Structure formats: structure tokens, C-alpha cells
Coordinates of N, CA and C in Angstrom, one line a residue:
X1 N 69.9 95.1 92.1 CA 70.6 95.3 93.4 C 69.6 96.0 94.3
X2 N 69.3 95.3 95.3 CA 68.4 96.2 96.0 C 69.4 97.3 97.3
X3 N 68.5 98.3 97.5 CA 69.5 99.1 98.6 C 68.7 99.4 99.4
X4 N 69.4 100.2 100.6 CA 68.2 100.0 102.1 C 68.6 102.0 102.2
X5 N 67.6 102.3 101.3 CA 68.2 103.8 101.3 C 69.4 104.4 100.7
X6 N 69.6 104.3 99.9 CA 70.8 104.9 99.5 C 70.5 106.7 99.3
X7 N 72.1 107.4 99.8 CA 72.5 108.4 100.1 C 73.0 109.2 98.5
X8 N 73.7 108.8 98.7 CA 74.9 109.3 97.9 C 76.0 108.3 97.1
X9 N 76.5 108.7 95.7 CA 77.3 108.1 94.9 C 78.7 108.9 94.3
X10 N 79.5 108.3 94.2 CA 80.4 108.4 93.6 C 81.4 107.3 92.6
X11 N 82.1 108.0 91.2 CA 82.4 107.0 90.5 C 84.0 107.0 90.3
X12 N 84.6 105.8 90.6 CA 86.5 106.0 90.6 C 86.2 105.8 88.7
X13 N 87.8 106.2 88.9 CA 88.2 106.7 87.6 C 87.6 105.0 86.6
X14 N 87.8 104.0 86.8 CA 87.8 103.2 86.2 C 86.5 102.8 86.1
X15 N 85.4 103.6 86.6 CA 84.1 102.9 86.6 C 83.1 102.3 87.5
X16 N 84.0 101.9 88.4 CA 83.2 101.3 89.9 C 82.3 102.6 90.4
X17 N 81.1 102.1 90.6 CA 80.3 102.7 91.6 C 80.1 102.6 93.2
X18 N 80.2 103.9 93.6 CA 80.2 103.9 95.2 C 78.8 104.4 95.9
X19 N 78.5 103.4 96.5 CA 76.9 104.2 97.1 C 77.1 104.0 98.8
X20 N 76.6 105.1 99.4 CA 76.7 105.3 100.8 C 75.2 104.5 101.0
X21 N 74.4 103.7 101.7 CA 73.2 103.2 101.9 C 73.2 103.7 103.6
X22 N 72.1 104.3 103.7 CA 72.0 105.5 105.1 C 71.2 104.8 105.7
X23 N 70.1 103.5 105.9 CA 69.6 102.8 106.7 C 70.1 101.8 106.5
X24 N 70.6 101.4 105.9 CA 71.8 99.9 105.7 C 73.0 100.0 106.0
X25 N 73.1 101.1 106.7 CA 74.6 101.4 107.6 C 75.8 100.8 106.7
X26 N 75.9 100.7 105.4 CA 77.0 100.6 104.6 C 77.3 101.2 103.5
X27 N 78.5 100.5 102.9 CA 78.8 101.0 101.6 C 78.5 99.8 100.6
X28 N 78.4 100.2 99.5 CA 78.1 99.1 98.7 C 79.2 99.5 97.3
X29 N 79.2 98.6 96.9 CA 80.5 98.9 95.5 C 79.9 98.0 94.3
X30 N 79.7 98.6 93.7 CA 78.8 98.5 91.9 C 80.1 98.4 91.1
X31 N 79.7 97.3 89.7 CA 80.5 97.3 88.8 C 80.0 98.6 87.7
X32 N 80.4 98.6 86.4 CA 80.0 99.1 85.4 C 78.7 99.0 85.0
X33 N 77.9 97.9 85.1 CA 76.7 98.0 84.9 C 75.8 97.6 85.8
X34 N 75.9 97.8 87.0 CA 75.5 98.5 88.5 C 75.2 96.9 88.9
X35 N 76.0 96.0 88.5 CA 75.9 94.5 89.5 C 77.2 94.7 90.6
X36 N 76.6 94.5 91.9 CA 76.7 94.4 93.1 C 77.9 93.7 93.4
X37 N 79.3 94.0 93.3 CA 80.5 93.4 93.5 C 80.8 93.1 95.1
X38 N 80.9 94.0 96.2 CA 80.5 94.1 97.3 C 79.9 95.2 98.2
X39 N 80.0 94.9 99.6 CA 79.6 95.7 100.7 C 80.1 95.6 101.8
X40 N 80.5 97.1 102.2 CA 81.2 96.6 103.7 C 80.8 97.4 104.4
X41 N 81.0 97.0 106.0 CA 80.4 98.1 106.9 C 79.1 97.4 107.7
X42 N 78.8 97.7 109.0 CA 77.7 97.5 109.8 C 77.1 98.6 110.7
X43 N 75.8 98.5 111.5 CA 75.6 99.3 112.2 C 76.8 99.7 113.7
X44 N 77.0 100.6 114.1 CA 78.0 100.6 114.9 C 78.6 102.1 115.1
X45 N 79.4 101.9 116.4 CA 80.2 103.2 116.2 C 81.8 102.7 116.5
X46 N 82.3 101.9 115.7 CA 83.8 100.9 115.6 C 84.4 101.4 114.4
X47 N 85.6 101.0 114.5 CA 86.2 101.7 113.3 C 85.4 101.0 112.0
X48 N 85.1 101.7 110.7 CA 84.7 100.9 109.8 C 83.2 100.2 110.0
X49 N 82.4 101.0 111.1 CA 81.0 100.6 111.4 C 80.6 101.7 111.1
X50 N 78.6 102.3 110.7 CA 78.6 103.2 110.6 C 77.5 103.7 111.2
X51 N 76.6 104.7 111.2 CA 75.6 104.7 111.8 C 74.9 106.3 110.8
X52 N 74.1 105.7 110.2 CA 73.5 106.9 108.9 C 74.9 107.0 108.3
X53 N 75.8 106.5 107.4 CA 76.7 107.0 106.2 C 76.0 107.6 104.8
X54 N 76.1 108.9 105.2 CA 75.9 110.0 104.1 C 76.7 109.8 102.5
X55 N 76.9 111.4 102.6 CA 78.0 111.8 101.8 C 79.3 111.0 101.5
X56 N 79.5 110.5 100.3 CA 80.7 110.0 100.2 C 81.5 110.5 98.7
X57 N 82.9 110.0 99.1 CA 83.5 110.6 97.6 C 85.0 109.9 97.8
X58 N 85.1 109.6 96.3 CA 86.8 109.0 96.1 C 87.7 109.5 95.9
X59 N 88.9 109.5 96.4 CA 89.9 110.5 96.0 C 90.5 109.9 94.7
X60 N 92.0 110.5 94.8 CA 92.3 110.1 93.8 C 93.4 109.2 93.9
X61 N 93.8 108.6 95.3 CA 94.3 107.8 95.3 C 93.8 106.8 95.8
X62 N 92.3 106.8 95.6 CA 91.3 105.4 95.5 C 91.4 105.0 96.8
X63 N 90.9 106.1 98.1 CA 90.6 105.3 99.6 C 89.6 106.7 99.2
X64 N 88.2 106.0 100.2 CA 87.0 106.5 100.2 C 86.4 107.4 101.3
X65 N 86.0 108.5 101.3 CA 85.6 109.5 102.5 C 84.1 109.1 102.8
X66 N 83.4 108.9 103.7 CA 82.4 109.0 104.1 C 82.0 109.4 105.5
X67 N 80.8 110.2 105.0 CA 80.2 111.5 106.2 C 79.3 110.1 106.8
X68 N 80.0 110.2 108.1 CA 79.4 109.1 108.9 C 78.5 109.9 109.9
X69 N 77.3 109.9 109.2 CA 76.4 111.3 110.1 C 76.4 111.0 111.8
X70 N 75.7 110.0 111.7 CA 75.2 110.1 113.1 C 76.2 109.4 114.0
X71 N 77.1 109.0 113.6 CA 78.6 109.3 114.6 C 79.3 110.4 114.8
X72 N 79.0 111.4 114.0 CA 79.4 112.9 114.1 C 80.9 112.7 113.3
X73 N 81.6 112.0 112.1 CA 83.0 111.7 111.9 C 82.5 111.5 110.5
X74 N 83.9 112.0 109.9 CA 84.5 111.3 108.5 C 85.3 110.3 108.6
X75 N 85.2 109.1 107.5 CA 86.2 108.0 107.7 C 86.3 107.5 106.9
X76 N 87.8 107.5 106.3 CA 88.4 107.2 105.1 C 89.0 105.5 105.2
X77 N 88.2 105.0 103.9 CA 88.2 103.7 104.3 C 89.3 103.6 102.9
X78 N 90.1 102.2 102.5 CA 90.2 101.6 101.4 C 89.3 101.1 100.4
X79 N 89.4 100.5 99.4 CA 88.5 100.0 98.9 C 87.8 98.7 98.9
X80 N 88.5 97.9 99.4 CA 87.9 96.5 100.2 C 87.4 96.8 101.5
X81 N 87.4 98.0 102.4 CA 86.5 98.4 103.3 C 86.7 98.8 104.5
X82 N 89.0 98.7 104.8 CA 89.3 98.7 106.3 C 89.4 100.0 106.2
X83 N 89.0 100.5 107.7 CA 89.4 101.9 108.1 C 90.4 102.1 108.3
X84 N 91.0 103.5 107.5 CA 92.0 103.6 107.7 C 92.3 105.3 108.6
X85 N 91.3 106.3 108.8 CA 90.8 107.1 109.5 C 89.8 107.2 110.1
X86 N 89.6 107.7 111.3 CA 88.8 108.1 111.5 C 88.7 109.5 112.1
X87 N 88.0 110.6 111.2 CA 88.0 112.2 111.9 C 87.2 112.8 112.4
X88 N 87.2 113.1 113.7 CA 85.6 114.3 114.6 C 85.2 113.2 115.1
X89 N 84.1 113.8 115.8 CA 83.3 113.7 117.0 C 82.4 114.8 116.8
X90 N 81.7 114.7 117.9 CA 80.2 115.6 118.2 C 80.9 116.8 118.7
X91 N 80.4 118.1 117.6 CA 80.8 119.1 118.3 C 80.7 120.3 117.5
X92 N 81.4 121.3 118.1 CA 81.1 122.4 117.2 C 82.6 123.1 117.4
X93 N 83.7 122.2 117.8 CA 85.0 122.8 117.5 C 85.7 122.2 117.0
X94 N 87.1 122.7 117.0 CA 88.1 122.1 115.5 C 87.8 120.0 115.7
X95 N 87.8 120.0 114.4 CA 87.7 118.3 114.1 C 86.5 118.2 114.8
X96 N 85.4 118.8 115.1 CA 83.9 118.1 115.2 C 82.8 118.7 114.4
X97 N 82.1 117.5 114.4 CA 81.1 117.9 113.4 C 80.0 117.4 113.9
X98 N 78.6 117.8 113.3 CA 77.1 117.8 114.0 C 76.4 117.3 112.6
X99 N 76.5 115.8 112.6 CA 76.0 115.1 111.3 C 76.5 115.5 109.8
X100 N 77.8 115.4 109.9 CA 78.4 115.3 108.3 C 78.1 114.8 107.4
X101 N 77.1 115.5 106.4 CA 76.1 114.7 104.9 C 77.1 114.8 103.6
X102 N 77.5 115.5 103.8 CA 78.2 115.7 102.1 C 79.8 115.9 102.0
X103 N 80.1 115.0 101.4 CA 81.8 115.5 101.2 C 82.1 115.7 99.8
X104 N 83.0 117.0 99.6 CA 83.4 117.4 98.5 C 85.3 117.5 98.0
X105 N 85.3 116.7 97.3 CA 87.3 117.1 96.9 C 87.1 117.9 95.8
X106 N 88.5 118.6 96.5 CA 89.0 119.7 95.2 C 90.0 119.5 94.6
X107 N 90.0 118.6 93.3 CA 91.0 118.2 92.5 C 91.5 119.6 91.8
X108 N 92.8 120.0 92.1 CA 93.2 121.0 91.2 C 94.6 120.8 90.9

């Protein structure tokens, strides 16, 4: 599987792999033995477009966060790819952010 930069990964409970690709303005979704099931996402700033996607991570009810850097937002997608949030803007007050790289959950 080739990638156009890849960022960051994360793995759902069952095995799938998640990779943020930060010049390939998407997400890409790996099986268990890292063959290329799909990808969704384009360059853009539309719901579910991305522009540099960073940081990403799965919850635990399997919809996906990614630090959509250079849109200044987080955006929680499903796992076939539709947006289902979008959070922030460019800024430095509540709900903005100034290139969001890494997201972290705290399962407790």
C-alpha cells in the first residue's frame, strides 16, 4: 500500500488500521494485514475534506477524530467516511485551534 505521507495511526478494537495521510489529504483504512480496504476524504475545506489531517484516533464507539491541521478543526467522521462533526476554526479562543496534530482519548 503506498501512502502520500502518512501522519498518524490508530487501531479499532477488532483490528482495522487507521492512518491519517497529511499530503494525501485523507484517511486510509487497513485490514489486519495492512491490505488497503479503503479511503476517504479529499483536499478541501467541506465537511469530510481535509487539508494536512494529522492526529487521529478511534473512540469507542467506532466514529473517528481527526486533527484536521490546516483547517484549524477536529472532525469526527464514521467509519465509511461521512462527517459527522465538525469542531473549531482558526483561533486562540474557546472551540479554536491553531493546527491541531494530535488527538488523545481517555478511556476510563
Amino acid at each position: 500500500t503506498g501512502f502520500n505521507t502518512p501522519w498518524a495511526i490508530d487501531v479499532t478494537d477488532d483490528g482495522l488500521m487507521i492512518v491519517s495521510e497529511y499530503v494525501g489529504h485523507c484517511i486510509t483504512v487497513l485490514d489486519r494485514e495492512g491490505k488497503k480496504i479503503k479511503s476517504f476524504g479529499s483536499l478541501g475545506s467541506g465537511r469530510g475534506q481535509f487539508n494536512n489531517p494529522s492526529g487521529i484516533a478511534v473512540t469507542s464507539n467506532r466514529t473517528i477524530l481527526v486533527g484536521d491541521s490546516s483547517n484549524h478543526r477536529i472532525q469526527e467522521l464514521t467509519m465509511e467516511g461521512e462527517c459527522i462533526a465538525c469542531i473549531g476554526e482558526g483561533g486562540d479562543g474557546p472551540f479554536q485551534f491553531l493546527f491541531p496534530r494530535d488527538i488523545t482519548i481517555n478511556i476510563t
